[in-house]
Amino acid sequence: MKKINIAVVGVGSFTKALVEGVAFYTKTPNEQRGLMNPLIGNYHVKDINFVAAFDVDERKVGKKLHEAISAGPNVTLKITDPLEYDAMVYRGPTMDSVHDAMRETFIHESKEETVDVAQILRKTKANVVVNLVPSGGNQATHAYAEAALKAGCSFVNCIPTPLASLPEWAKKFEKAGLALVGDDIKSQLGATMLNRILLAFLKMRGIKILKSEQENRGGNADHYNLLYRAKTKEKSKREALTKFLEEGDAKPVVKFFYTGEPSGHKRVNIVIEGEMFGRVPINITSMIEDEISINGAGVLVDAIRVAQLLVDQGRQKEAWKVSPFLMKSPIKPMSDTEAFDLFKKVICKKEPVVTG
Ligand SMILES: NC(=O)c1ccc[n+]([C@@H]2O[C@H](COP(=O)([O-])OP(=O)(O)OC[C@H]3O[C@@H](n4cnc5c(N)ncnc54)[C@H](O)[C@@H]3O)[C@@H](O)[C@H]2O)c1
């Protein structure tokens, strides 16, 4: 079976979870528990192969990827020992992706010269580039996407920077025969999804929403960064929640708190208050606790495989159909059930049989 060659941009906690997750399902290829889709086309998780990575932190640059995932402040519950790869971590361009507050706290910026990203992608025969730079790295995201286009790679944008949701970028990738999937990856089972399903359910039952508040608490680098750069993340989450609300319903509020405890554990409290029959109050309080990076990696293994499947079958124009299931801010937002149905249709479609 053909492997999917991956280049990762940003060797943080999420990448650690992704690399260890791929190792887990490679070592136990018959294990299906924990996977949304054991196969996408004929692609199994073990077909994901890491060929290159880019970072800006001196503790990661110059190392092999499987060593760099445990360097610096990276923190997640360990799934298993990673497989060993020849993939190196190259010094990528920093641009706007490192907020001053992150320097010397979470990121020790490397003094090495930056590489030509497109050239490395070509040299390592990467098929798909996965963008996992810190939130707020808008110019950096666009620069890596340009390099991917230049090198003939599909692109999965896991961060809230608008890219796949912009028609001009979607067209550029389509024209090049490549898939662009994004933006802002969902968790396998995340707080925004739970919050959104609860809101949709309340609206279906005629409840007026007086309050919808989501408090996210975590202690990893991403959470610290969000203290300074929550704008696009908040917008992405808020928009994902607003879809089912009507005029007069309270606007959803999303807050981020940094716990200071280095851990991949995240706790989210969701409080919804409403009015039912006779304008009598009804309240829902729920809490979700998870390992944040692992929760995201469970979705990324599908995003990578479906991006490659679309390119293999010349169906890159259908990338917009898979993003709503995988991403918080797709170009065409829809309900979770519509998104699930559409995703299933795309991955179950057979290649046309050529006769004669
Ligand atoms: N479930 C999730 O964890 C989840 C969900 C949605 C989105 N995201 C987003 O995914 C991204 C990665 O999350 P994380 O927890 O791994 O963050 P992290 O802070 O642990 O890792 C980010 C990595 O990117 C590196 N980096 C910074 N600037 C770079 C650049 N210009 N080029 C290459 N590398 C660069 C940093 O040195 C660091 O190693 C964040 O933007 C986060 O908001 C995560």
mmCIF file of C-alpha atoms and ligand atoms in Angstrom:
data_model
loop_
_atom_site.group_PDB
_atom_site.id
_atom_site.type_symbol
_atom_site.label_atom_id
_atom_site.label_comp_id
_atom_site.label_asym_id
_atom_site.label_seq_id
_atom_site.Cartn_x
_atom_site.Cartn_y
_atom_site.Cartn_z
ATOM 1 C CA MET A 1 0.000 0.000 0.000
ATOM 2 C CA LYS A 2 1.219 3.468 -0.876
ATOM 3 C CA LYS A 3 2.318 5.555 2.115
ATOM 4 C CA ILE A 4 1.200 9.162 2.633
ATOM 5 C CA ASN A 5 4.281 11.302 3.174
ATOM 6 C CA ILE A 6 3.667 13.993 5.754
ATOM 7 C CA ALA A 7 5.534 17.185 6.589
ATOM 8 C CA VAL A 8 4.515 18.728 9.903
ATOM 9 C CA VAL A 9 4.799 22.443 10.571
ATOM 10 C CA GLY A 10 5.171 22.981 14.334
ATOM 11 C CA VAL A 11 6.548 20.157 16.468
ATOM 12 C CA GLY A 12 4.454 20.892 19.555
ATOM 13 C CA SER A 13 2.216 18.808 21.813
ATOM 14 C CA PHE A 14 -0.245 18.123 19.012
ATOM 15 C CA THR A 15 2.490 16.674 16.808
ATOM 16 C CA LYS A 16 3.660 14.519 19.728
ATOM 17 C CA ALA A 17 0.141 13.070 20.011
ATOM 18 C CA LEU A 18 -0.053 12.541 16.242
ATOM 19 C CA VAL A 19 3.304 10.756 15.969
ATOM 20 C CA GLU A 20 2.587 8.536 19.007
ATOM 21 C CA GLY A 21 -0.942 7.817 17.766
ATOM 22 C CA VAL A 22 0.366 6.687 14.377
ATOM 23 C CA ALA A 23 2.884 4.468 16.217
ATOM 24 C CA PHE A 24 0.095 2.927 18.310
ATOM 25 C CA TYR A 25 -2.080 1.931 15.331
ATOM 26 C CA THR A 26 0.991 0.762 13.376
ATOM 27 C CA LYS A 27 2.089 -1.540 16.198
ATOM 28 C CA THR A 28 -1.484 -2.860 16.621
ATOM 29 C CA PRO A 29 -2.864 -2.746 13.058
ATOM 30 C CA ASN A 30 -6.038 -4.687 13.906
ATOM 31 C CA GLU A 31 -6.992 -2.281 16.692
ATOM 32 C CA GLN A 32 -10.000 -0.193 15.624
ATOM 33 C CA ARG A 33 -11.025 1.243 18.996
ATOM 34 C CA GLY A 34 -10.596 5.016 19.131
ATOM 35 C CA LEU A 35 -10.703 5.521 15.367
ATOM 36 C CA MET A 36 -13.504 7.413 13.650
ATOM 37 C CA ASN A 37 -12.652 5.570 10.412
ATOM 38 C CA PRO A 38 -10.304 2.566 10.489
ATOM 39 C CA LEU A 39 -9.935 2.892 6.705
ATOM 40 C CA ILE A 40 -10.278 5.914 4.438
ATOM 41 C CA GLY A 41 -10.177 4.595 0.895
ATOM 42 C CA ASN A 42 -7.583 1.900 1.441
ATOM 43 C CA TYR A 43 -5.558 4.071 3.796
ATOM 44 C CA HIS A 44 -4.954 2.762 7.309
ATOM 45 C CA VAL A 45 -3.407 5.013 9.985
ATOM 46 C CA LYS A 46 -0.171 3.001 9.603
ATOM 47 C CA ASP A 47 0.124 4.370 6.046
ATOM 48 C CA ILE A 48 0.912 7.823 7.461
ATOM 49 C CA ASN A 49 4.661 8.332 7.082
ATOM 50 C CA PHE A 50 6.543 11.345 8.419
ATOM 51 C CA VAL A 51 9.201 12.689 6.057
ATOM 52 C CA ALA A 52 9.951 16.212 7.334
ATOM 53 C CA ALA A 53 9.086 18.746 10.011
ATOM 54 C CA PHE A 54 9.605 22.467 10.561
ATOM 55 C CA ASP A 55 9.966 24.344 13.826
ATOM 56 C CA VAL A 56 11.673 27.474 15.179
ATOM 57 C CA ASP A 57 12.693 26.269 18.642
ATOM 58 C CA GLU A 58 16.406 25.520 19.150
ATOM 59 C CA ARG A 59 15.507 22.501 21.317
ATOM 60 C CA LYS A 60 13.725 20.893 18.338
ATOM 61 C CA VAL A 61 15.489 22.143 15.170
ATOM 62 C CA GLY A 62 18.206 19.753 13.931
ATOM 63 C CA LYS A 63 16.763 16.747 15.785
ATOM 64 C CA LYS A 64 14.955 13.803 14.268
ATOM 65 C CA LEU A 65 11.207 14.222 14.495
ATOM 66 C CA HIS A 66 10.669 11.238 16.820
ATOM 67 C CA GLU A 67 13.183 12.748 19.281
ATOM 68 C CA ALA A 68 12.021 16.351 18.956
ATOM 69 C CA ILE A 69 8.419 15.522 19.926
ATOM 70 C CA SER A 70 9.524 15.101 23.545
ATOM 71 C CA ALA A 71 11.663 18.257 23.668
ATOM 72 C CA GLY A 72 10.933 21.643 25.231
ATOM 73 C CA PRO A 73 7.533 22.231 26.783
ATOM 74 C CA ASN A 74 5.707 19.516 24.815
ATOM 75 C CA VAL A 75 3.308 17.730 27.100
ATOM 76 C CA THR A 76 0.649 15.062 26.521
ATOM 77 C CA LEU A 77 -0.205 11.755 28.061
ATOM 78 C CA LYS A 78 2.139 9.282 26.361
ATOM 79 C CA ILE A 79 0.313 6.864 24.043
ATOM 80 C CA THR A 80 3.330 4.689 23.167
ATOM 81 C CA ASP A 81 6.970 5.048 22.110
ATOM 82 C CA PRO A 82 7.147 6.692 18.695
ATOM 83 C CA LEU A 83 8.417 4.851 15.629
ATOM 84 C CA GLU A 84 11.823 5.974 14.410
ATOM 85 C CA TYR A 85 11.900 8.166 11.335
ATOM 86 C CA ASP A 86 14.666 9.724 9.253
ATOM 87 C CA ALA A 87 12.521 12.866 9.145
ATOM 88 C CA MET A 88 14.471 15.883 10.434
ATOM 89 C CA VAL A 89 13.133 19.043 12.027
ATOM 90 C CA TYR A 90 14.202 21.978 9.837
ATOM 91 C CA ARG A 91 14.391 25.639 10.841
ATOM 92 C CA GLY A 92 11.239 27.205 9.368
ATOM 93 C CA PRO A 93 10.514 30.922 9.034
ATOM 94 C CA THR A 94 9.162 32.446 12.274
ATOM 95 C CA MET A 95 7.287 35.424 10.822
ATOM 96 C CA ASP A 96 4.328 36.316 13.115
ATOM 97 C CA SER A 97 3.810 32.964 14.834
ATOM 98 C CA VAL A 98 5.729 33.601 18.070
ATOM 99 C CA HIS A 99 4.156 36.138 20.422
ATOM 100 C CA ASP A 100 6.681 38.013 22.598
ATOM 101 C CA ALA A 101 5.205 36.439 25.729
ATOM 102 C CA MET A 102 6.081 32.978 24.353
ATOM 103 C CA ARG A 103 9.774 33.782 23.834
ATOM 104 C CA GLU A 104 11.988 32.335 26.569
ATOM 105 C CA THR A 105 8.927 30.909 28.305
ATOM 106 C CA PHE A 106 7.660 28.293 25.883
ATOM 107 C CA ILE A 107 9.726 28.957 22.754
ATOM 108 C CA HIS A 108 13.524 29.369 22.635
ATOM 109 C CA GLU A 109 13.997 30.750 19.175
ATOM 110 C CA SER A 110 16.769 29.133 17.129
ATOM 111 C CA LYS A 111 19.465 31.375 15.671
ATOM 112 C CA GLU A 112 19.905 29.074 12.680
ATOM 113 C CA GLU A 113 19.127 30.323 9.206
ATOM 114 C CA THR A 114 15.735 29.441 7.856
ATOM 115 C CA VAL A 115 15.474 26.831 5.130
ATOM 116 C CA ASP A 116 13.705 26.965 1.774
ATOM 117 C CA VAL A 117 10.522 25.165 2.805
ATOM 118 C CA ALA A 118 9.329 24.291 -0.744
ATOM 119 C CA GLN A 119 12.720 22.820 -1.578
ATOM 120 C CA ILE A 120 12.660 20.546 1.507
ATOM 121 C CA LEU A 121 9.106 19.468 0.698
ATOM 122 C CA ARG A 122 10.160 18.505 -2.828
ATOM 123 C CA LYS A 123 13.339 16.786 -1.656
ATOM 124 C CA THR A 124 11.527 14.682 0.941
ATOM 125 C CA LYS A 125 8.657 13.876 -1.478
ATOM 126 C CA ALA A 126 6.026 15.167 0.934
ATOM 127 C CA ASN A 127 2.407 14.660 -0.158
ATOM 128 C CA VAL A 128 0.589 16.529 2.612
ATOM 129 C CA VAL A 129 1.669 19.457 4.817
ATOM 130 C CA VAL A 130 0.010 19.721 8.227
ATOM 131 C CA ASN A 131 -0.043 23.187 9.776
ATOM 132 C CA LEU A 132 0.261 23.239 13.581
ATOM 133 C CA VAL A 133 1.963 26.569 14.301
ATOM 134 C CA PRO A 134 0.697 28.539 17.326
ATOM 135 C CA SER A 135 -2.620 30.362 16.905
ATOM 136 C CA GLY A 136 -2.044 33.866 15.579
ATOM 137 C CA GLY A 137 0.589 32.745 13.065
ATOM 138 C CA ASN A 138 -1.356 34.127 10.119
ATOM 139 C CA GLN A 139 1.490 35.216 7.844
ATOM 140 C CA ALA A 140 3.407 32.055 8.702
ATOM 141 C CA THR A 141 0.402 29.903 7.773
ATOM 142 C CA HIS A 142 0.098 31.661 4.414
ATOM 143 C CA ALA A 143 3.836 31.304 3.753
ATOM 144 C CA TYR A 144 3.784 27.550 4.484
ATOM 145 C CA ALA A 145 0.655 27.163 2.316
ATOM 146 C CA GLU A 146 2.445 28.951 -0.566
ATOM 147 C CA ALA A 147 5.433 26.631 -0.144
ATOM 148 C CA ALA A 148 3.118 23.609 -0.178
ATOM 149 C CA LEU A 149 1.510 24.812 -3.414
ATOM 150 C CA LYS A 150 4.918 25.386 -4.964
ATOM 151 C CA ALA A 151 6.064 21.893 -4.009
ATOM 152 C CA GLY A 152 2.842 20.125 -5.060
ATOM 153 C CA CYS A 153 1.612 19.224 -1.546
ATOM 154 C CA SER A 154 -1.912 19.226 -0.149
ATOM 155 C CA PHE A 155 -2.410 21.278 3.021
ATOM 156 C CA VAL A 156 -4.329 20.631 6.219
ATOM 157 C CA ASN A 157 -4.763 23.824 8.231
ATOM 158 C CA CYS A 158 -5.379 22.882 11.848
ATOM 159 C CA ILE A 159 -5.246 26.415 13.256
ATOM 160 C CA PRO A 160 -7.895 29.176 13.215
ATOM 161 C CA THR A 161 -6.146 31.397 10.622
ATOM 162 C CA PRO A 162 -8.601 31.713 7.702
ATOM 163 C CA LEU A 163 -7.178 29.821 4.718
ATOM 164 C CA ALA A 164 -9.351 26.942 3.462
ATOM 165 C CA SER A 165 -12.360 29.112 4.292
ATOM 166 C CA LEU A 166 -11.167 31.741 1.783
ATOM 167 C CA PRO A 167 -12.360 31.035 -1.796
ATOM 168 C CA GLU A 168 -9.153 32.382 -3.368
ATOM 169 C CA TRP A 169 -6.999 29.863 -1.477
ATOM 170 C CA ALA A 170 -9.427 27.009 -2.104
ATOM 171 C CA LYS A 171 -9.232 27.750 -5.858
ATOM 172 C CA LYS A 172 -5.418 27.897 -5.889
ATOM 173 C CA PHE A 173 -5.178 24.378 -4.441
ATOM 174 C CA GLU A 174 -7.974 23.004 -6.632
ATOM 175 C CA LYS A 175 -6.269 24.335 -9.768
ATOM 176 C CA ALA A 176 -3.012 22.689 -8.745
ATOM 177 C CA GLY A 177 -4.760 19.312 -8.287
ATOM 178 C CA LEU A 178 -4.246 19.482 -4.501
ATOM 179 C CA ALA A 179 -6.560 19.306 -1.511
ATOM 180 C CA LEU A 180 -6.889 22.135 1.009
ATOM 181 C CA VAL A 181 -8.656 21.096 4.233
ATOM 182 C CA GLY A 182 -9.346 23.557 7.080
ATOM 183 C CA ASP A 183 -9.655 25.656 9.141
ATOM 184 C CA ASP A 184 -9.123 24.990 12.884
ATOM 185 C CA ILE A 185 -9.322 21.278 13.557
ATOM 186 C CA LYS A 186 -12.149 19.908 15.680
ATOM 187 C CA SER A 187 -11.484 17.516 18.509
ATOM 188 C CA GLN A 188 -12.709 13.953 18.178
ATOM 189 C CA LEU A 189 -15.140 14.868 20.929
ATOM 190 C CA GLY A 190 -14.646 18.457 21.969
ATOM 191 C CA ALA A 191 -16.294 21.152 24.037
ATOM 192 C CA THR A 192 -17.383 23.255 21.058
ATOM 193 C CA MET A 193 -19.116 20.228 19.565
ATOM 194 C CA LEU A 194 -20.851 19.383 22.848
ATOM 195 C CA ASN A 195 -21.822 23.043 23.386
ATOM 196 C CA ARG A 196 -23.164 23.249 19.842
ATOM 197 C CA ILE A 197 -25.170 20.022 20.044
ATOM 198 C CA LEU A 198 -26.720 21.195 23.310
ATOM 199 C CA LEU A 199 -27.643 24.560 21.785
ATOM 200 C CA ALA A 200 -29.094 22.934 18.643
ATOM 201 C CA PHE A 201 -31.103 20.578 20.848
ATOM 202 C CA LEU A 202 -32.469 23.403 22.991
ATOM 203 C CA LYS A 203 -33.482 25.359 19.879
ATOM 204 C CA MET A 204 -35.194 22.298 18.419
ATOM 205 C CA ARG A 205 -37.280 22.170 21.619
ATOM 206 C CA GLY A 206 -38.243 25.860 21.432
ATOM 207 C CA ILE A 207 -36.083 27.086 24.317
ATOM 208 C CA LYS A 208 -34.926 30.699 24.351
ATOM 209 C CA ILE A 209 -31.202 30.960 25.177
ATOM 210 C CA LEU A 210 -30.390 33.513 27.876
ATOM 211 C CA LYS A 211 -26.766 32.496 28.447
ATOM 212 C CA SER A 212 -24.215 30.180 26.804
ATOM 213 C CA GLU A 213 -20.799 30.264 28.401
ATOM 214 C CA GLN A 214 -17.820 27.993 27.752
ATOM 215 C CA GLU A 215 -14.761 28.181 30.044
ATOM 216 C CA ASN A 216 -11.664 26.379 28.729
ATOM 217 C CA ARG A 217 -8.884 25.586 31.260
ATOM 218 C CA GLY A 218 -5.564 24.050 30.328
ATOM 219 C CA GLY A 219 -1.855 24.219 31.088
ATOM 220 C CA ASN A 220 -0.027 23.533 27.804
ATOM 221 C CA ALA A 221 1.797 26.020 25.557
ATOM 222 C CA ASP A 222 -1.263 26.436 23.348
ATOM 223 C CA HIS A 223 -3.296 27.587 26.356
ATOM 224 C CA TYR A 224 -0.624 30.061 27.398
ATOM 225 C CA ASN A 225 -0.469 31.428 23.847
ATOM 226 C CA LEU A 226 -4.242 31.844 23.838
ATOM 227 C CA LEU A 227 -3.987 34.280 26.758
ATOM 228 C CA TYR A 228 -2.465 36.664 24.229
ATOM 229 C CA ARG A 229 -3.880 35.438 20.958
ATOM 230 C CA ALA A 230 -7.366 34.171 21.572
ATOM 231 C CA LYS A 231 -9.029 36.479 19.052
ATOM 232 C CA THR A 232 -9.209 34.174 16.017
ATOM 233 C CA LYS A 233 -9.740 31.110 18.213
ATOM 234 C CA GLU A 234 -12.633 32.765 20.057
ATOM 235 C CA LYS A 235 -14.131 33.884 16.749
ATOM 236 C CA SER A 236 -13.823 30.400 15.281
ATOM 237 C CA LYS A 237 -15.458 28.807 18.334
ATOM 238 C CA ARG A 238 -18.150 31.492 18.668
ATOM 239 C CA GLU A 239 -19.130 31.229 15.003
ATOM 240 C CA ALA A 240 -19.340 27.452 15.279
ATOM 241 C CA LEU A 241 -21.802 27.948 18.155
ATOM 242 C CA THR A 242 -23.898 30.753 16.694
ATOM 243 C CA LYS A 243 -25.261 28.867 13.684
ATOM 244 C CA PHE A 244 -28.383 27.506 15.435
ATOM 245 C CA LEU A 245 -29.274 30.591 17.432
ATOM 246 C CA GLU A 246 -32.068 32.989 16.580
ATOM 247 C CA GLU A 247 -32.326 36.724 16.971
ATOM 248 C CA GLY A 248 -32.876 37.519 20.613
ATOM 249 C CA ASP A 249 -30.873 34.537 21.873
ATOM 250 C CA ALA A 250 -27.833 35.438 23.998
ATOM 251 C CA LYS A 251 -24.524 35.466 22.109
ATOM 252 C CA PRO A 252 -22.245 32.562 23.113
ATOM 253 C CA VAL A 253 -19.275 33.509 25.285
ATOM 254 C CA VAL A 254 -15.985 31.567 25.098
ATOM 255 C CA LYS A 255 -13.201 32.127 27.672
ATOM 256 C CA PHE A 256 -9.690 30.697 28.063
ATOM 257 C CA PHE A 257 -7.795 30.251 31.351
ATOM 258 C CA TYR A 258 -4.209 29.093 31.769
ATOM 259 C CA THR A 259 -3.779 26.856 34.828
ATOM 260 C CA GLY A 260 0.029 27.039 35.044
ATOM 261 C CA GLU A 261 0.254 23.256 35.479
ATOM 262 C CA PRO A 262 2.260 21.740 32.609
ATOM 263 C CA SER A 263 -0.179 19.137 31.393
ATOM 264 C CA GLY A 264 -2.180 18.175 28.330
ATOM 265 C CA HIS A 265 -5.275 17.822 30.474
ATOM 266 C CA LYS A 266 -8.059 20.244 29.611
ATOM 267 C CA ARG A 267 -11.287 20.956 31.460
ATOM 268 C CA VAL A 268 -14.183 22.822 29.933
ATOM 269 C CA ASN A 269 -17.271 23.955 31.795
ATOM 270 C CA ILE A 270 -20.335 24.744 29.742
ATOM 271 C CA VAL A 271 -23.236 26.643 31.256
ATOM 272 C CA ILE A 272 -26.430 27.221 29.305
ATOM 273 C CA GLU A 273 -29.427 29.054 30.710
ATOM 274 C CA GLY A 274 -32.742 29.327 28.945
ATOM 275 C CA GLU A 275 -36.456 29.859 29.197
ATOM 276 C CA MET A 276 -39.050 27.197 28.429
ATOM 277 C CA PHE A 277 -42.856 26.991 28.515
ATOM 278 C CA GLY A 278 -44.387 29.865 30.490
ATOM 279 C CA ARG A 279 -40.959 31.611 30.420
ATOM 280 C CA VAL A 280 -39.834 29.324 33.247
ATOM 281 C CA PRO A 281 -36.027 28.941 33.626
ATOM 282 C CA ILE A 282 -34.132 25.826 32.539
ATOM 283 C CA ASN A 283 -30.377 25.393 33.083
ATOM 284 C CA ILE A 284 -27.779 22.931 31.818
ATOM 285 C CA THR A 285 -24.306 22.632 33.322
ATOM 286 C CA SER A 286 -21.839 20.198 31.787
ATOM 287 C CA MET A 287 -18.134 19.538 32.021
ATOM 288 C CA ILE A 288 -15.816 17.790 29.617
ATOM 289 C CA GLU A 289 -12.270 16.680 30.547
ATOM 290 C CA ASP A 290 -9.818 15.358 27.999
ATOM 291 C CA GLU A 291 -6.225 15.185 26.759
ATOM 292 C CA ILE A 292 -6.455 18.038 24.320
ATOM 293 C CA SER A 293 -3.721 17.168 21.803
ATOM 294 C CA ILE A 294 -4.732 13.509 21.599
ATOM 295 C CA ASN A 295 -8.354 14.538 21.081
ATOM 296 C CA GLY A 296 -7.256 16.586 18.049
ATOM 297 C CA ALA A 297 -4.879 13.961 16.656
ATOM 298 C CA GLY A 298 -7.798 11.509 16.399
ATOM 299 C CA VAL A 299 -9.314 13.829 13.782
ATOM 300 C CA LEU A 300 -6.077 14.752 12.050
ATOM 301 C CA VAL A 301 -5.388 11.140 11.024
ATOM 302 C CA ASP A 302 -8.663 11.308 9.060
ATOM 303 C CA ALA A 303 -7.957 14.758 7.580
ATOM 304 C CA ILE A 304 -4.571 13.571 6.278
ATOM 305 C CA ARG A 305 -5.945 10.389 4.732
ATOM 306 C CA VAL A 306 -8.968 12.024 3.125
ATOM 307 C CA ALA A 307 -6.819 14.825 1.642
ATOM 308 C CA GLN A 308 -4.645 12.200 -0.040
ATOM 309 C CA LEU A 309 -7.634 10.125 -1.164
ATOM 310 C CA LEU A 310 -9.181 13.152 -2.888
ATOM 311 C CA VAL A 311 -5.944 13.864 -4.747
ATOM 312 C CA ASP A 312 -5.483 10.187 -5.724
ATOM 313 C CA GLN A 313 -8.971 10.193 -7.250
ATOM 314 C CA GLY A 314 -8.719 13.659 -8.862
ATOM 315 C CA ARG A 315 -11.528 14.879 -6.589
ATOM 316 C CA GLN A 316 -9.657 17.741 -4.893
ATOM 317 C CA LYS A 317 -12.627 20.057 -5.662
ATOM 318 C CA GLU A 318 -14.563 18.104 -3.025
ATOM 319 C CA ALA A 319 -12.277 19.205 -0.186
ATOM 320 C CA TRP A 320 -14.992 21.655 0.975
ATOM 321 C CA LYS A 321 -17.257 18.656 1.617
ATOM 322 C CA VAL A 322 -14.936 17.031 4.147
ATOM 323 C CA SER A 323 -13.918 20.154 6.074
ATOM 324 C CA PRO A 324 -17.228 20.665 7.964
ATOM 325 C CA PHE A 325 -16.866 17.265 9.675
ATOM 326 C CA LEU A 326 -13.197 17.770 10.509
ATOM 327 C CA MET A 327 -12.874 21.510 11.087
ATOM 328 C CA LYS A 328 -14.482 24.224 13.206
ATOM 329 C CA SER A 329 -14.374 26.942 10.510
ATOM 330 C CA PRO A 330 -14.977 25.359 7.094
ATOM 331 C CA ILE A 331 -15.867 27.350 3.991
ATOM 332 C CA LYS A 332 -19.475 26.034 4.174
ATOM 333 C CA PRO A 333 -20.550 25.515 7.788
ATOM 334 C CA MET A 334 -23.350 23.009 8.458
ATOM 335 C CA SER A 335 -24.820 20.980 11.306
ATOM 336 C CA ASP A 336 -22.777 18.108 12.743
ATOM 337 C CA THR A 337 -25.162 15.519 11.298
ATOM 338 C CA GLU A 338 -25.134 17.080 7.814
ATOM 339 C CA ALA A 339 -21.331 17.291 8.014
ATOM 340 C CA PHE A 340 -21.067 13.638 9.059
ATOM 341 C CA ASP A 341 -23.358 12.460 6.222
ATOM 342 C CA LEU A 342 -21.440 14.466 3.629
ATOM 343 C CA PHE A 343 -18.073 13.201 4.894
ATOM 344 C CA LYS A 344 -19.279 9.594 4.752
ATOM 345 C CA LYS A 345 -20.558 10.111 1.194
ATOM 346 C CA VAL A 346 -17.186 11.454 0.092
ATOM 347 C CA ILE A 347 -15.147 8.637 1.604
ATOM 348 C CA CYS A 348 -17.522 5.910 0.415
ATOM 349 C CA LYS A 349 -17.643 7.115 -3.196
ATOM 350 C CA LYS A 350 -15.955 4.587 -5.453
ATOM 351 C CA GLU A 351 -13.572 5.539 -8.223
ATOM 352 C CA PRO A 352 -15.308 5.480 -11.611
ATOM 353 C CA VAL A 353 -14.725 2.189 -13.446
ATOM 354 C CA VAL A 354 -13.053 2.860 -16.786
ATOM 355 C CA THR A 355 -14.303 0.456 -19.467
ATOM 356 C CA GLY A 356 -13.615 -0.096 -23.162
HETATM 357 N N1 LIG B 1 -6.911 19.760 19.993
HETATM 358 C C1 LIG B 1 -5.921 20.675 19.871
HETATM 359 O O1 LIG B 1 -4.885 20.606 20.522
HETATM 360 C C2 LIG B 1 -6.103 21.780 18.868
HETATM 361 C C3 LIG B 1 -7.356 21.966 18.251
HETATM 362 C C4 LIG B 1 -7.475 22.964 17.288
HETATM 363 C C5 LIG B 1 -6.378 23.736 16.953
HETATM 364 N N2 LIG B 1 -5.170 23.547 17.577
HETATM 365 C C6 LIG B 1 -4.036 24.394 17.207
HETATM 366 O O2 LIG B 1 -2.946 23.595 16.791
HETATM 367 C C7 LIG B 1 -1.746 24.352 16.979
HETATM 368 C C8 LIG B 1 -0.698 23.459 17.622
HETATM 369 O O3 LIG B 1 -1.095 23.102 18.930
HETATM 370 P P1 LIG B 1 0.009 22.588 19.961
HETATM 371 O O4 LIG B 1 -0.697 22.261 21.219
HETATM 372 O O5 LIG B 1 0.895 21.603 19.324
HETATM 373 O O6 LIG B 1 0.845 23.944 20.187
HETATM 374 P P2 LIG B 1 2.349 24.077 20.737
HETATM 375 O O7 LIG B 1 2.479 25.484 21.183
HETATM 376 O O8 LIG B 1 2.645 22.971 21.665
HETATM 377 O O9 LIG B 1 3.240 23.836 19.411
HETATM 378 C C9 LIG B 1 3.476 24.784 18.438
HETATM 379 C C10 LIG B 1 4.838 24.506 17.835
HETATM 380 O O10 LIG B 1 5.013 25.356 16.707
HETATM 381 C C11 LIG B 1 6.346 25.847 16.725
HETATM 382 N N3 LIG B 1 6.391 27.053 15.892
HETATM 383 C C12 LIG B 1 6.173 28.343 16.236
HETATM 384 N N4 LIG B 1 6.285 29.126 15.149
HETATM 385 C C13 LIG B 1 6.595 28.308 14.102
HETATM 386 C C14 LIG B 1 6.856 28.558 12.733
HETATM 387 N N5 LIG B 1 6.771 29.776 12.207
HETATM 388 N N6 LIG B 1 7.192 27.520 11.951
HETATM 389 C C15 LIG B 1 7.271 26.248 12.460
HETATM 390 N N7 LIG B 1 7.025 25.969 13.757
HETATM 391 C C16 LIG B 1 6.669 26.990 14.568
HETATM 392 C C17 LIG B 1 6.649 26.048 18.196
HETATM 393 O O11 LIG B 1 8.037 26.143 18.438
HETATM 394 C C18 LIG B 1 6.006 24.789 18.768
HETATM 395 O O12 LIG B 1 6.913 23.709 18.732
HETATM 396 C C19 LIG B 1 -2.126 25.576 17.812
HETATM 397 O O13 LIG B 1 -2.289 26.690 16.979
HETATM 398 C C20 LIG B 1 -3.484 25.188 18.376
HETATM 399 O O14 LIG B 1 -4.294 26.311 18.674
HETATM 400 C C21 LIG B 1 -5.007 22.580 18.524
#
